[in-house]
Short mmCIF file of N, CA, C and O in Angstrom, two decimals:
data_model
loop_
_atom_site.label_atom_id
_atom_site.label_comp_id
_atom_site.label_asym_id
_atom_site.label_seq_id
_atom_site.Cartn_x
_atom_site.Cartn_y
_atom_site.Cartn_z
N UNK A 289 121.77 138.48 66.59
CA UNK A 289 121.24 139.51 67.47
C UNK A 289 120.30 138.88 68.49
O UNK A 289 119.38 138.18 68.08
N UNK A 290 120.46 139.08 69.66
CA UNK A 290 119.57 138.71 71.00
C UNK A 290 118.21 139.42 70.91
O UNK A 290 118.19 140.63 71.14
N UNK A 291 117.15 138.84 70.62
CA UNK A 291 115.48 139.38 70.48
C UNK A 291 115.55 140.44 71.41
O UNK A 291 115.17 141.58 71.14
N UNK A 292 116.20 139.97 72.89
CA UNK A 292 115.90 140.95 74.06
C UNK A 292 116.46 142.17 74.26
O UNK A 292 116.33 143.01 75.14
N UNK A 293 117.46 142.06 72.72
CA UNK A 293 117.80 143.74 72.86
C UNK A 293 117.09 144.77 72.24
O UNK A 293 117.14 145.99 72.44
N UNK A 294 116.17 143.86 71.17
CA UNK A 294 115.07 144.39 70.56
C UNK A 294 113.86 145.08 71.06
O UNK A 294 113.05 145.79 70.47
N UNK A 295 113.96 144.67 72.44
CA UNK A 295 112.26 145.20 72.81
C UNK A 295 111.65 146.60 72.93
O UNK A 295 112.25 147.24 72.06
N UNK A 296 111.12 147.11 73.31
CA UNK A 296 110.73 148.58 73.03
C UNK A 296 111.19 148.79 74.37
O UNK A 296 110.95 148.09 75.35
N UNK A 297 112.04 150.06 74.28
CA UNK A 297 112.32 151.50 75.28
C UNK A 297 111.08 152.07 75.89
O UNK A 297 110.67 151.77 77.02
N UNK A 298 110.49 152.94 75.06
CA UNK A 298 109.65 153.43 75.36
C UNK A 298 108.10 153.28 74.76
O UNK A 298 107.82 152.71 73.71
N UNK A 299 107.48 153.70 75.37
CA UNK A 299 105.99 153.55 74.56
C UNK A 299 105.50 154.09 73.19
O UNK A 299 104.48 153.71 72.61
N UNK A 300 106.31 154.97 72.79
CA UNK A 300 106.95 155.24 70.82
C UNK A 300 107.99 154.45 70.36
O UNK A 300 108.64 155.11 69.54
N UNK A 301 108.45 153.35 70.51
CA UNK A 301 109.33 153.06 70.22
C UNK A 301 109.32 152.38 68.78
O UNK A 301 110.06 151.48 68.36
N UNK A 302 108.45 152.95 68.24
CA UNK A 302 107.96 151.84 67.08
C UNK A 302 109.21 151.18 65.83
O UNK A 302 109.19 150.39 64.89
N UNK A 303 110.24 152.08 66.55
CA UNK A 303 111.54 151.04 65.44
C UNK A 303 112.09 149.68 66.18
O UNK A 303 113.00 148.99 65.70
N UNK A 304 111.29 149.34 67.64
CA UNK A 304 112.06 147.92 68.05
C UNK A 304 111.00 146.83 67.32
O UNK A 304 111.35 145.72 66.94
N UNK A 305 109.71 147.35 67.19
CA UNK A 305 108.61 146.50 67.32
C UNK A 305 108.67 146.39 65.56
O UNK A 305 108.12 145.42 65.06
N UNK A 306 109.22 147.21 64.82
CA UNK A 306 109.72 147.05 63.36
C UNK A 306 110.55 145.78 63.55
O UNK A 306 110.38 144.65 63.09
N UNK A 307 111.61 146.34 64.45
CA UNK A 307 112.70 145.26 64.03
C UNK A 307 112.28 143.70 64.58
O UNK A 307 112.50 142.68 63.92
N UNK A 308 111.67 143.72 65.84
CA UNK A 308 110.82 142.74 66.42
C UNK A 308 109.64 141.85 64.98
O UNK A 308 109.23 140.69 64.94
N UNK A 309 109.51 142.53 64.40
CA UNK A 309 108.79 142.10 63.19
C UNK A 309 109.46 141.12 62.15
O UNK A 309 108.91 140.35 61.35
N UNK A 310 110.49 141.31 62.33
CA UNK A 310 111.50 140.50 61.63
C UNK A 310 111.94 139.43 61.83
O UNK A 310 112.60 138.80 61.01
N UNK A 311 111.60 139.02 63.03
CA UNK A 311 112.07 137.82 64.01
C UNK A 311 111.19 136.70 63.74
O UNK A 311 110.18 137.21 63.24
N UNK A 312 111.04 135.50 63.80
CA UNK A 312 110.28 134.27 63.59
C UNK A 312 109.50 134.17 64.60
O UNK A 312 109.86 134.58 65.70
N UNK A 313 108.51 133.71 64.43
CA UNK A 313 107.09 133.25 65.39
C UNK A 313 108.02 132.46 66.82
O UNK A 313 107.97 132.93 67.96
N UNK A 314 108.61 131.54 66.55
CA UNK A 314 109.35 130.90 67.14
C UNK A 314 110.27 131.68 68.15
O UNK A 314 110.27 131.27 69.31
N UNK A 315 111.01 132.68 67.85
CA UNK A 315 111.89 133.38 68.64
C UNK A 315 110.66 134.76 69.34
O UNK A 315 110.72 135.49 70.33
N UNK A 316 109.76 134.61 68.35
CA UNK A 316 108.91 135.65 69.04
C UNK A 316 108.32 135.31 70.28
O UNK A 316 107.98 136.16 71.11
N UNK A 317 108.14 133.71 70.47
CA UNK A 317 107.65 133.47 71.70
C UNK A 317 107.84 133.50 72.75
O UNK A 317 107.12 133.61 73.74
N UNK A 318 109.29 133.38 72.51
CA UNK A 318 110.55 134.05 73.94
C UNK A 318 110.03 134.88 75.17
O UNK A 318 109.93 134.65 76.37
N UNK A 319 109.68 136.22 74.16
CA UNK A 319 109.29 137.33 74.27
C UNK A 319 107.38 137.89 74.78
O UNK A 319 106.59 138.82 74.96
N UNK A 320 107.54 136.91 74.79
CA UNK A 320 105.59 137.14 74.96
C UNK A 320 105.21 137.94 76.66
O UNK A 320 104.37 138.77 77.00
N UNK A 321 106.08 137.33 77.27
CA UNK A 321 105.58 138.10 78.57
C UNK A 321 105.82 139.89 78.40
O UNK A 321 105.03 140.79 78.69
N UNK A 322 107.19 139.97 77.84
CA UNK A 322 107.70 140.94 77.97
C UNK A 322 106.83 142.08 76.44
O UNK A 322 107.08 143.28 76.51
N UNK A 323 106.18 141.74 75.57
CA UNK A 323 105.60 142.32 74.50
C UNK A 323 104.21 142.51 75.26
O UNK A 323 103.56 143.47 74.84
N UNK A 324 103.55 141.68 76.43
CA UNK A 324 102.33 141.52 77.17
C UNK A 324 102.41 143.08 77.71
O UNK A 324 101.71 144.04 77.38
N UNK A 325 103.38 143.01 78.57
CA UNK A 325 103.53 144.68 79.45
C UNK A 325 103.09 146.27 78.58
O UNK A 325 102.54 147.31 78.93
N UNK A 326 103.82 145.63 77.01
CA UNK A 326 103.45 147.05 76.56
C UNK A 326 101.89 147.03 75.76
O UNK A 326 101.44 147.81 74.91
N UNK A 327 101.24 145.76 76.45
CA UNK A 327 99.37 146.34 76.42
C UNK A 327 98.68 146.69 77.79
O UNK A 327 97.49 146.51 78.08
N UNK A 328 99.77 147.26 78.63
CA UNK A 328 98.99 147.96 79.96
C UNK A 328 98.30 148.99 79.55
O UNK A 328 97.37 149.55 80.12
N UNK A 329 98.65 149.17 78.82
CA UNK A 329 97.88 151.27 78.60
C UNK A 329 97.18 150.94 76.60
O UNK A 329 97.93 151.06 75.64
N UNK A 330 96.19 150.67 76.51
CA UNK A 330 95.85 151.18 74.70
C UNK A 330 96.10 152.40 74.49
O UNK A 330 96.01 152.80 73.33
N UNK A 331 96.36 153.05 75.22
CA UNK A 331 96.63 154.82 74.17
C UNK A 331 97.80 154.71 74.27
O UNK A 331 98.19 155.87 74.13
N UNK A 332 98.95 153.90 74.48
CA UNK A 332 100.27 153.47 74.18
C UNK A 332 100.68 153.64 72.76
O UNK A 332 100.48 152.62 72.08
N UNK A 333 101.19 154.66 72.12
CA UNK A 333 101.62 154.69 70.36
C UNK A 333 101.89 153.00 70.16
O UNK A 333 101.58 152.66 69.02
N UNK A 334 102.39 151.89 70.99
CA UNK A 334 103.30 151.23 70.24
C UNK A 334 101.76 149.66 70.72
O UNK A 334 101.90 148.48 70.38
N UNK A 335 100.73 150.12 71.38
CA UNK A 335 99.67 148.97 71.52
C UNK A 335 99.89 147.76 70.90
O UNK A 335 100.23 146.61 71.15
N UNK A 336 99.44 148.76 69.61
CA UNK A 336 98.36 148.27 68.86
C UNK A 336 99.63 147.24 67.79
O UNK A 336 99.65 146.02 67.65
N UNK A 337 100.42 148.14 67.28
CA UNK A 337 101.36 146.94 66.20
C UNK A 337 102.25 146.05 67.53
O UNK A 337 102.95 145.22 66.95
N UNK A 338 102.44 145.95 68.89
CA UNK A 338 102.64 145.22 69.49
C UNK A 338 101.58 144.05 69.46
O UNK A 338 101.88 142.86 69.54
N UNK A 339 100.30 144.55 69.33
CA UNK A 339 99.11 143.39 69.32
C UNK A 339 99.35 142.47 68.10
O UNK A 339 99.76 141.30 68.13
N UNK A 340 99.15 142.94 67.41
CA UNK A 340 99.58 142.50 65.99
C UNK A 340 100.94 141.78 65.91
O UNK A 340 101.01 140.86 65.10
N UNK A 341 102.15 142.09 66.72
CA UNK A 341 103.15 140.88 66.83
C UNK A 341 102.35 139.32 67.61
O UNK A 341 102.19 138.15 67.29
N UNK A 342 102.06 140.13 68.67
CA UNK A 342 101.51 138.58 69.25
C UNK A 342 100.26 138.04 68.60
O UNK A 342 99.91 136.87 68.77
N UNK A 343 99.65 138.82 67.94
CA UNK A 343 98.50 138.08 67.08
C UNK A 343 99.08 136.98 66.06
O UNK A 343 98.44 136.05 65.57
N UNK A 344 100.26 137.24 65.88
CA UNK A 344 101.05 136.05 64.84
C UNK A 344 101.02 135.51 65.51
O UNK A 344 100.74 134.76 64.57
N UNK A 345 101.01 134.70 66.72
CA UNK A 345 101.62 133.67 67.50
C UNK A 345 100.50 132.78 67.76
O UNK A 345 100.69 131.63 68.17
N UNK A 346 99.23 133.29 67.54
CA UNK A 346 98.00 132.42 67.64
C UNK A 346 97.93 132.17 68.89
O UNK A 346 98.03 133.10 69.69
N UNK A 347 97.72 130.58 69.42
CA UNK A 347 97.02 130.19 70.68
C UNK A 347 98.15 130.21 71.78
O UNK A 347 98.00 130.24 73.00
N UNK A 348 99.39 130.19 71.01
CA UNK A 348 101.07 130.60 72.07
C UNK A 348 100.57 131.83 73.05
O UNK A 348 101.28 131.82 74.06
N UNK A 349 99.72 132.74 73.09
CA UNK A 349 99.37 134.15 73.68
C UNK A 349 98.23 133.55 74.83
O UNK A 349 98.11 133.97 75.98
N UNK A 350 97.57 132.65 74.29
CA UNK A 350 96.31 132.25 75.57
C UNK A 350 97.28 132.09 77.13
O UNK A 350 97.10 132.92 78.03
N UNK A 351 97.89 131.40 77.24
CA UNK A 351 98.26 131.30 78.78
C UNK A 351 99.15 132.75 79.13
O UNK A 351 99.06 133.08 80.32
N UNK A 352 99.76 133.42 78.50
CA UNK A 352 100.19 134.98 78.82
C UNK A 352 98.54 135.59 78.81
O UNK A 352 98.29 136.08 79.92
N UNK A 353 97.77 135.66 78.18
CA UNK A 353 96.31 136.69 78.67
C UNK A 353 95.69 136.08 79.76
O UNK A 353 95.27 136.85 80.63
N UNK A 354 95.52 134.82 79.94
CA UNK A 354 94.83 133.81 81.19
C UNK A 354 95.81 134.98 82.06
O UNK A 354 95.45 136.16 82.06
N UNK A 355 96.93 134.62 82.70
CA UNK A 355 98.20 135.32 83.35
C UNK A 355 97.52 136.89 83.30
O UNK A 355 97.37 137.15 84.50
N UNK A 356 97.17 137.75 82.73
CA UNK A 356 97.20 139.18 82.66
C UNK A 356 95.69 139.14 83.46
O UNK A 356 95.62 139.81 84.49
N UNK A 357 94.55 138.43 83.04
CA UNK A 357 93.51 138.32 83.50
C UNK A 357 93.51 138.00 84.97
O UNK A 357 92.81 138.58 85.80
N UNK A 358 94.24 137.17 85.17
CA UNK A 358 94.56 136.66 87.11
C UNK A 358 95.30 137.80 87.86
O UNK A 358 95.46 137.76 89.08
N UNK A 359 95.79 138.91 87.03
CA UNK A 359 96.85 140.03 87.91
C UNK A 359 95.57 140.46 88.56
O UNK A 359 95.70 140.65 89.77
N UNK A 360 94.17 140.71 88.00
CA UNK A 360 93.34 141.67 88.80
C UNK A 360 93.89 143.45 89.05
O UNK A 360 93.77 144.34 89.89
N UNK A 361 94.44 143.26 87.87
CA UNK A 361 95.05 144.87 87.08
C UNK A 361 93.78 145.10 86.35
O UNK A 361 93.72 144.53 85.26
N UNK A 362 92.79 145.77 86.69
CA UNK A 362 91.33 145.85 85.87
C UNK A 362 91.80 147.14 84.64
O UNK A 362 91.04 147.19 83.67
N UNK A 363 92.60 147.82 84.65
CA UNK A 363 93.10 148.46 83.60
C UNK A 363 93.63 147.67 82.76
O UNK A 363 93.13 147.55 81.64
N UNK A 364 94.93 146.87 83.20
CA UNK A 364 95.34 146.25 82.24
C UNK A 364 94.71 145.16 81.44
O UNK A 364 94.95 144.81 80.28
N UNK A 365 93.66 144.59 82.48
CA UNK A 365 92.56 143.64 82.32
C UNK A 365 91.65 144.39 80.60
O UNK A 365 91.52 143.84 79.51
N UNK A 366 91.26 145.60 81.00
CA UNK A 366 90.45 146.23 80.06
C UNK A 366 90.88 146.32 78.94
O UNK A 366 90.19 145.92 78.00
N UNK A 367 92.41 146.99 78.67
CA UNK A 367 93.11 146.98 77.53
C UNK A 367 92.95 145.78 76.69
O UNK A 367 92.63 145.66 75.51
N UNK A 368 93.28 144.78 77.73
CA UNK A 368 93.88 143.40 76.91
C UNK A 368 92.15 142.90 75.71
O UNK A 368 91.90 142.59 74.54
N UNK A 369 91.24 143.20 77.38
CA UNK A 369 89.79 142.86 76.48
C UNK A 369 89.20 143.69 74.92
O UNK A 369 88.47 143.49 73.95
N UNK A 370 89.76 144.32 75.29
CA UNK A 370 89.31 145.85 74.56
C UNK A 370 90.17 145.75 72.83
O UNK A 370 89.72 146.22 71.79
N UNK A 371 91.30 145.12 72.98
CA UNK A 371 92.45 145.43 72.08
C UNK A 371 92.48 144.18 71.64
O UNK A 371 91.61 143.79 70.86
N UNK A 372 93.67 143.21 72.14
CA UNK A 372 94.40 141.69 71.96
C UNK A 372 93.38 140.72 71.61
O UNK A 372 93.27 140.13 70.54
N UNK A 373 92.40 140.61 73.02
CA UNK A 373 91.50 139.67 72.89
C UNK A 373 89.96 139.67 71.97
O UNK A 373 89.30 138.70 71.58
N UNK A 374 89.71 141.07 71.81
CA UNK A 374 88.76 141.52 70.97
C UNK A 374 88.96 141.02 69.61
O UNK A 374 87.98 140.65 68.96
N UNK A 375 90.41 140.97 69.03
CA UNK A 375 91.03 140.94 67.95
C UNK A 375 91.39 139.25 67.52
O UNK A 375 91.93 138.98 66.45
N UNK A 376 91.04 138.29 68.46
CA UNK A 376 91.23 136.93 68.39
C UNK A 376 90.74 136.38 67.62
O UNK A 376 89.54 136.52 67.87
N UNK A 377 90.88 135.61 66.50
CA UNK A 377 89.76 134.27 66.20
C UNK A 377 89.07 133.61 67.55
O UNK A 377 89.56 133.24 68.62
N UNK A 378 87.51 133.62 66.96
CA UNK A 378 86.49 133.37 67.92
C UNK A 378 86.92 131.58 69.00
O UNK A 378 86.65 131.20 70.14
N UNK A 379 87.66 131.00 67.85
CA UNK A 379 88.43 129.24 68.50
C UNK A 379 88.95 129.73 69.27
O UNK A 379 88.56 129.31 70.37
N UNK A 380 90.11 130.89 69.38
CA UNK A 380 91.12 131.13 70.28
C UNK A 380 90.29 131.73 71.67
O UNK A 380 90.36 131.20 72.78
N UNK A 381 89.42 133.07 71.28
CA UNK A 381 88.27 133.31 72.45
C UNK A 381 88.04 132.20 73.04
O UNK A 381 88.68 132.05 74.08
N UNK A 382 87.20 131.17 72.69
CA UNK A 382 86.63 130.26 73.49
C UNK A 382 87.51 129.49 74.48
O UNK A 382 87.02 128.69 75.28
N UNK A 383 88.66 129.73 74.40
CA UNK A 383 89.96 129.05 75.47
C UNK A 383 89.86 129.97 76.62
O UNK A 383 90.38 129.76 77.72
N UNK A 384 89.13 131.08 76.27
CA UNK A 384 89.65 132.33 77.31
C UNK A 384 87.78 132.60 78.28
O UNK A 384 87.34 133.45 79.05
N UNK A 385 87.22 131.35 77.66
CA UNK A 385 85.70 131.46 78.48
C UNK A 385 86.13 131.75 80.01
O UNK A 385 86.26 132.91 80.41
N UNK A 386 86.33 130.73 80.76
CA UNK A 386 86.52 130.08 82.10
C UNK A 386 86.80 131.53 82.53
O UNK A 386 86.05 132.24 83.20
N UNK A 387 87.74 131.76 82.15
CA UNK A 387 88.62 133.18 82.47
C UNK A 387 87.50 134.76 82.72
O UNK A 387 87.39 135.54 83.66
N UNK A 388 86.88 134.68 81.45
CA UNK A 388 86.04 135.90 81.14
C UNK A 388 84.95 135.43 81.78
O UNK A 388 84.62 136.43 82.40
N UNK A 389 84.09 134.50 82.08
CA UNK A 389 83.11 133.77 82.89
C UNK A 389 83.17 134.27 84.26
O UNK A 389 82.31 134.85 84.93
N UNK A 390 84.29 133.95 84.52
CA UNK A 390 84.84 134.03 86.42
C UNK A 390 84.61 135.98 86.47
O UNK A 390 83.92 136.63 87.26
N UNK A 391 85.31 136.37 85.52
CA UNK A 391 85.19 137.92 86.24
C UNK A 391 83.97 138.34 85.65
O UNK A 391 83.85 139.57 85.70
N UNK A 392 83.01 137.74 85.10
CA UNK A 392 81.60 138.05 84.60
C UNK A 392 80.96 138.19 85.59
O UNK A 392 80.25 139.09 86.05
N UNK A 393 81.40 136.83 86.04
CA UNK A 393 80.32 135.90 88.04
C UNK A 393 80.70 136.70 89.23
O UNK A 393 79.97 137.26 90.05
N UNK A 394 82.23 136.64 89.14
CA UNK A 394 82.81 137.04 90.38
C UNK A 394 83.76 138.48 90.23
O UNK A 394 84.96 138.62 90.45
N UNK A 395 83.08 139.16 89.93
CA UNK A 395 84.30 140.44 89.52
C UNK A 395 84.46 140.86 90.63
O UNK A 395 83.56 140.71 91.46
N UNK A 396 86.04 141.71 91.10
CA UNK A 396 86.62 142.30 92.04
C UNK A 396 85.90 143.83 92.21
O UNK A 396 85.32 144.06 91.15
N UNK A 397 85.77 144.64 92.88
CA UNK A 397 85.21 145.86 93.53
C UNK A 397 86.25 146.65 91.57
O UNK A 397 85.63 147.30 90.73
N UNK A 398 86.96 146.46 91.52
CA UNK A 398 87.70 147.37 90.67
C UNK A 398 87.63 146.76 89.34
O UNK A 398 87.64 147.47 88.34
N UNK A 399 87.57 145.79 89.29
CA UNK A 399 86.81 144.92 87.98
C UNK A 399 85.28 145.91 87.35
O UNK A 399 85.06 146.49 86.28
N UNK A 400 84.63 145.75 88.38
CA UNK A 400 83.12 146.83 88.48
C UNK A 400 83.54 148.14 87.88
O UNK A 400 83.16 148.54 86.78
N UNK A 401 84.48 148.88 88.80
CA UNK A 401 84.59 150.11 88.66
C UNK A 401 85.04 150.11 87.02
O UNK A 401 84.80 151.01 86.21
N UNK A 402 85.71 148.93 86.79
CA UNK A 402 86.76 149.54 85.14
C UNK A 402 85.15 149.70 84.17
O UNK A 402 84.90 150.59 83.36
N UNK A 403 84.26 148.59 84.56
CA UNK A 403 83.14 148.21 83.37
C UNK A 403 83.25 147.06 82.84
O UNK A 403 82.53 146.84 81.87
N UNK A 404 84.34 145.80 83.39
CA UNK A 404 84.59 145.18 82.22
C UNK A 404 83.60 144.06 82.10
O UNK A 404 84.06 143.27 81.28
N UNK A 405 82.80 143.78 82.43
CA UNK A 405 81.07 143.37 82.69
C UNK A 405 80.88 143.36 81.12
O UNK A 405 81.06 142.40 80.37
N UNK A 406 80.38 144.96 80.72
CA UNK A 406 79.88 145.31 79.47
C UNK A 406 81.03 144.52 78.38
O UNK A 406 80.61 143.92 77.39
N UNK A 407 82.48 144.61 78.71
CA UNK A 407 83.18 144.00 77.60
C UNK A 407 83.08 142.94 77.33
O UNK A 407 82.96 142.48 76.20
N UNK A 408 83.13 142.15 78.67
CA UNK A 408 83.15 140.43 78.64
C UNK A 408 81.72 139.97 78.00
O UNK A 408 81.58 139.03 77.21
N UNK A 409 80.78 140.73 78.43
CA UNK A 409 79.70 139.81 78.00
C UNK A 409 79.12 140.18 76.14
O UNK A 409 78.23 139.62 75.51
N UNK A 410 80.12 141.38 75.70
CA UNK A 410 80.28 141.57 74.09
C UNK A 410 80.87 140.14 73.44
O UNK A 410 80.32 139.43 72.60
N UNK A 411 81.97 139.97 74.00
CA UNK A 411 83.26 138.94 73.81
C UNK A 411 81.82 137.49 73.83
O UNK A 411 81.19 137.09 72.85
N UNK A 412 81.70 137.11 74.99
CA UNK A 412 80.67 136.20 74.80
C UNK A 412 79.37 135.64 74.08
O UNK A 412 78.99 134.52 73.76
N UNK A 413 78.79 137.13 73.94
CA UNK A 413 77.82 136.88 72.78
C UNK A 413 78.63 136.77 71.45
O UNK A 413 78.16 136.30 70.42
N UNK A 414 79.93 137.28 71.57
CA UNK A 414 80.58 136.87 69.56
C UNK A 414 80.76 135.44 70.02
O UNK A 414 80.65 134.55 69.18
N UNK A 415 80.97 135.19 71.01
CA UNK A 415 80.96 133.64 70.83
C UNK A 415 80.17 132.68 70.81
O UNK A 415 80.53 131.52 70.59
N UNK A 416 79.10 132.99 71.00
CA UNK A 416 77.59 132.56 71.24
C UNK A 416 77.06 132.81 69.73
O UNK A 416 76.16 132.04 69.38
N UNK A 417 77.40 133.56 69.01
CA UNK A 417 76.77 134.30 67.66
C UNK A 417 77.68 132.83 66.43
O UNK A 417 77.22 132.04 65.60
N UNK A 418 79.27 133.16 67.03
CA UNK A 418 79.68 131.87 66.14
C UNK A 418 79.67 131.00 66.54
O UNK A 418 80.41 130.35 65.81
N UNK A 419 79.02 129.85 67.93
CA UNK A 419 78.93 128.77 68.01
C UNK A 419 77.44 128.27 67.52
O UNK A 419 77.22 127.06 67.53
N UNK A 420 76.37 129.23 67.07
CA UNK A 420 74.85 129.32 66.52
C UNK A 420 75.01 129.10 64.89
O UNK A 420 74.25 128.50 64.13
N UNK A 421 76.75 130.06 64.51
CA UNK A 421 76.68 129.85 63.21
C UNK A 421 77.47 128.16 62.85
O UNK A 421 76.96 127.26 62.17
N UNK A 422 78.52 128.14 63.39
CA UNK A 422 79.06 126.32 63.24
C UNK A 422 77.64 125.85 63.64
O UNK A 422 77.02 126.63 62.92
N UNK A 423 76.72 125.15 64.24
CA UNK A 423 75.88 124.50 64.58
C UNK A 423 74.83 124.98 63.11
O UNK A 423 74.88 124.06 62.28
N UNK A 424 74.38 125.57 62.86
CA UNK A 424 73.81 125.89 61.47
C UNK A 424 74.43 125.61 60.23
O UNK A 424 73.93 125.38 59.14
N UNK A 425 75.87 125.70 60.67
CA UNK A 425 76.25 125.25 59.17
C UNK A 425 76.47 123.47 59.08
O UNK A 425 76.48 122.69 58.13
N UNK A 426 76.66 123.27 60.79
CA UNK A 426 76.59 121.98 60.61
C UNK A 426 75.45 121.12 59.99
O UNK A 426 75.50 120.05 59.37
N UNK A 427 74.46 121.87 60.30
CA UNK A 427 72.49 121.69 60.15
C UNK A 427 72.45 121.18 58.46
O UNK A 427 72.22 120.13 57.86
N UNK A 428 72.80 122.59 58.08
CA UNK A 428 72.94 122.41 56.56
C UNK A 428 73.62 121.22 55.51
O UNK A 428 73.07 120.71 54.54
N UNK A 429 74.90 120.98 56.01
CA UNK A 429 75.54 119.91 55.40
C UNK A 429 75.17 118.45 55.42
O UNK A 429 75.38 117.59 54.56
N UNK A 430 74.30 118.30 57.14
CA UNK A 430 73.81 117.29 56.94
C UNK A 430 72.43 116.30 55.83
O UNK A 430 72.26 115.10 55.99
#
């Protein structure tokens, strides 16, 4: 069976993203741009266990969110912060600094309007919170 006949129809579609579940990390990666689209909207029924496919894929997802972050889609921008990237191991966050930094410094007129200020700089202090805790635990062992 071709992954790409698998993908979701519609934004309920939750029997492709079942069957999409079934597929190997490997063939799942195929698919990453096209599983990216259905986190334009979080009140999407099919978000959230779409997040959760690409959350298997680990750091394979960083250059597709870098990519979603550069559209300057401040909705889709928000979702991704709000949902995908919220949901990261803090290692994988820290790939996505540069990225969340730039629209911290330099946000677009519609960047402002979404809020995503308040999100990015949540995202940053968890990363600031676990680079205080590695450095303490480093403290300790020594």
């Amino acid at each position: 069976m071709n992954i790409r006949e698998c993908l979701p129809r519609d934004k309920s579609d939750y029997e492709a993203v079942r069957k999409l579940s079934d597929f190997s990390d490997v063939e799942l990666k195929i698919i990453i741009p096209e599983l990216m689209e259905w986190l334009q909207d979080g009140n999407w029924p099919i978000s959230k266990p779409v997040e959760d496919l690409l959350l298997r894929l680990g750091k394979e997802i960083i250059p597709h969110i870098q990519d979603v972050l550069r559209t300057r889609d401040p909705q889709w921008e928000y979702f991704i912060l709000v949902g995908l990237i919220d949901r990261l191991p803090v290692f994988h966050l820290s790939m996505l600094q540069t990225d969340l930094v730039r629209i911290l410094e330099s946000p677009t007129p519609d960047e402002i309007l979404e809020g995503l200020d308040g999100v990015i700089f949540e995202l940053l202090e968890k990363m600031k919170v676990h680079q205080r805790e590695v450095i303490g635990d480093g403290n300790l062992d020594t």
